[in-house]
Amino acid sequence: MWSRLRHLRPRFTRQLPIGSYIVDFACRSIKLVVELDGSQHIDAVAYDDSRTLFLESLGSRVLRFWNSEVRENTDGVAEAIMAAVAHRLGPTHPKPLPSREGL
């Protein structure tokens, strides 16, 4: 997944410490965190939930994907991440000025 994310703009960072946690990938400028979970995370639901709550309390949006999902549907996962980036960036064009009717 890093091979896809490292070429995106805004820039992603790998293995970023945030508070007492280390997130898999993060885009600091838009506060987007991407976590990849393996089978070891099945027993760590409470830990993952508290981590997500902490990150969200800082204004971050957390996306979670299973490792198997990344292996089997890399393009779909990349598209979901890119859609979240676009959403966090917001509109790219300024709103048009109000019309000057009657002047």
mmCIF file of C-alpha atoms in Angstrom:
data_model
loop_
_atom_site.group_PDB
_atom_site.id
_atom_site.type_symbol
_atom_site.label_atom_id
_atom_site.label_comp_id
_atom_site.label_asym_id
_atom_site.label_seq_id
_atom_site.Cartn_x
_atom_site.Cartn_y
_atom_site.Cartn_z
ATOM 1 C CA MET A 1 0.000 0.000 0.000
ATOM 2 C CA TRP A 2 2.905 2.337 0.714
ATOM 3 C CA SER A 3 3.944 2.178 -2.950
ATOM 4 C CA ARG A 4 0.584 3.786 -3.796
ATOM 5 C CA LEU A 5 0.361 6.254 -0.919
ATOM 6 C CA ARG A 6 3.851 7.693 -1.162
ATOM 7 C CA HIS A 7 3.062 9.205 -4.559
ATOM 8 C CA LEU A 8 -0.139 10.938 -3.436
ATOM 9 C CA ARG A 9 -0.399 14.608 -2.697
ATOM 10 C CA PRO A 10 -0.908 15.819 -0.064
ATOM 11 C CA ARG A 11 1.960 13.792 1.360
ATOM 12 C CA PHE A 12 1.521 10.641 3.460
ATOM 13 C CA THR A 13 3.929 9.485 6.160
ATOM 14 C CA ARG A 14 4.525 5.867 7.147
ATOM 15 C CA GLN A 15 4.656 4.630 10.773
ATOM 16 C CA LEU A 16 3.873 8.015 12.311
ATOM 17 C CA PRO A 17 3.749 8.409 16.111
ATOM 18 C CA ILE A 18 0.615 10.249 17.254
ATOM 19 C CA GLY A 19 0.304 10.463 21.009
ATOM 20 C CA SER A 20 1.181 7.056 22.437
ATOM 21 C CA TYR A 21 0.179 5.274 19.212
ATOM 22 C CA ILE A 22 2.003 4.570 15.968
ATOM 23 C CA VAL A 23 -0.287 4.697 12.950
ATOM 24 C CA ASP A 24 0.453 2.805 9.749
ATOM 25 C CA PHE A 25 -0.003 5.776 7.401
ATOM 26 C CA ALA A 26 -1.057 9.373 7.958
ATOM 27 C CA CYS A 27 -1.535 12.517 5.971
ATOM 28 C CA ARG A 28 -0.963 15.213 8.559
ATOM 29 C CA SER A 29 -2.137 18.180 6.498
ATOM 30 C CA ILE A 30 -5.670 16.783 6.120
ATOM 31 C CA LYS A 31 -5.710 14.663 9.289
ATOM 32 C CA LEU A 32 -6.312 11.350 7.543
ATOM 33 C CA VAL A 33 -5.077 8.104 9.120
ATOM 34 C CA VAL A 34 -4.968 4.747 7.323
ATOM 35 C CA GLU A 35 -4.654 1.581 9.397
ATOM 36 C CA LEU A 36 -4.016 -1.887 7.989
ATOM 37 C CA ASP A 37 -5.153 -4.655 10.305
ATOM 38 C CA GLY A 38 -4.051 -8.268 10.233
ATOM 39 C CA SER A 39 -5.445 -11.303 11.998
ATOM 40 C CA GLN A 40 -3.694 -10.257 15.233
ATOM 41 C CA HIS A 41 -6.182 -7.375 15.463
ATOM 42 C CA ILE A 42 -9.172 -9.693 15.888
ATOM 43 C CA ASP A 43 -8.390 -9.923 19.605
ATOM 44 C CA ALA A 44 -7.524 -6.210 19.902
ATOM 45 C CA VAL A 45 -10.918 -4.664 19.147
ATOM 46 C CA ALA A 46 -11.057 -2.645 22.398
ATOM 47 C CA TYR A 47 -7.519 -1.330 21.834
ATOM 48 C CA ASP A 48 -8.332 -0.370 18.232
ATOM 49 C CA ASP A 49 -11.546 1.337 19.352
ATOM 50 C CA SER A 50 -9.735 3.430 21.975
ATOM 51 C CA ARG A 51 -7.028 4.317 19.462
ATOM 52 C CA THR A 52 -9.660 5.393 16.914
ATOM 53 C CA LEU A 53 -11.482 7.500 19.531
ATOM 54 C CA PHE A 54 -8.215 9.208 20.465
ATOM 55 C CA LEU A 55 -7.319 9.968 16.834
ATOM 56 C CA GLU A 56 -10.829 11.234 16.112
ATOM 57 C CA SER A 57 -10.648 13.481 19.187
ATOM 58 C CA LEU A 58 -7.708 15.182 17.446
ATOM 59 C CA GLY A 59 -9.849 15.750 14.369
ATOM 60 C CA SER A 60 -8.469 12.857 12.332
ATOM 61 C CA ARG A 61 -10.516 10.612 10.076
ATOM 62 C CA VAL A 62 -9.464 6.961 10.478
ATOM 63 C CA LEU A 63 -9.780 4.451 7.645
ATOM 64 C CA ARG A 64 -9.270 0.763 8.477
ATOM 65 C CA PHE A 65 -8.633 -2.058 6.042
ATOM 66 C CA TRP A 66 -7.820 -5.717 6.583
ATOM 67 C CA ASN A 67 -4.481 -6.874 5.154
ATOM 68 C CA SER A 68 -6.372 -9.493 3.137
ATOM 69 C CA GLU A 69 -8.531 -6.741 1.631
ATOM 70 C CA VAL A 70 -5.404 -4.862 0.550
ATOM 71 C CA ARG A 71 -3.953 -8.030 -1.023
ATOM 72 C CA GLU A 72 -7.164 -9.021 -2.809
ATOM 73 C CA ASN A 73 -8.430 -5.565 -3.799
ATOM 74 C CA THR A 74 -5.495 -3.155 -3.833
ATOM 75 C CA ASP A 75 -7.102 -0.905 -6.435
ATOM 76 C CA GLY A 76 -10.352 -0.672 -4.466
ATOM 77 C CA VAL A 77 -8.535 0.195 -1.238
ATOM 78 C CA ALA A 78 -6.433 2.814 -3.049
ATOM 79 C CA GLU A 79 -9.593 4.314 -4.566
ATOM 80 C CA ALA A 80 -11.254 4.487 -1.135
ATOM 81 C CA ILE A 81 -8.216 6.277 0.281
ATOM 82 C CA MET A 82 -8.091 8.710 -2.651
ATOM 83 C CA ALA A 83 -11.810 9.427 -2.227
ATOM 84 C CA ALA A 84 -11.235 10.188 1.468
ATOM 85 C CA VAL A 85 -8.340 12.491 0.525
ATOM 86 C CA ALA A 86 -10.561 14.342 -1.958
ATOM 87 C CA HIS A 87 -13.326 14.638 0.642
ATOM 88 C CA ARG A 88 -10.931 15.989 3.287
ATOM 89 C CA LEU A 89 -9.474 18.499 0.818
ATOM 90 C CA GLY A 90 -12.927 19.802 -0.027
ATOM 91 C CA PRO A 91 -13.851 21.643 -3.205
ATOM 92 C CA THR A 92 -10.926 22.586 -5.409
ATOM 93 C CA HIS A 93 -12.628 25.516 -7.100
ATOM 94 C CA PRO A 94 -13.684 28.693 -5.313
ATOM 95 C CA LYS A 95 -17.375 29.445 -5.145
ATOM 96 C CA PRO A 96 -18.530 31.868 -7.826
ATOM 97 C CA LEU A 97 -19.055 35.459 -6.821
ATOM 98 C CA PRO A 98 -22.654 36.552 -6.317
ATOM 99 C CA SER A 99 -24.275 37.955 -9.411
ATOM 100 C CA ARG A 100 -24.285 41.705 -9.825
ATOM 101 C CA GLU A 101 -27.823 41.931 -11.116
ATOM 102 C CA GLY A 102 -29.401 45.361 -11.005
ATOM 103 C CA LEU A 103 -26.126 47.275 -10.997
#
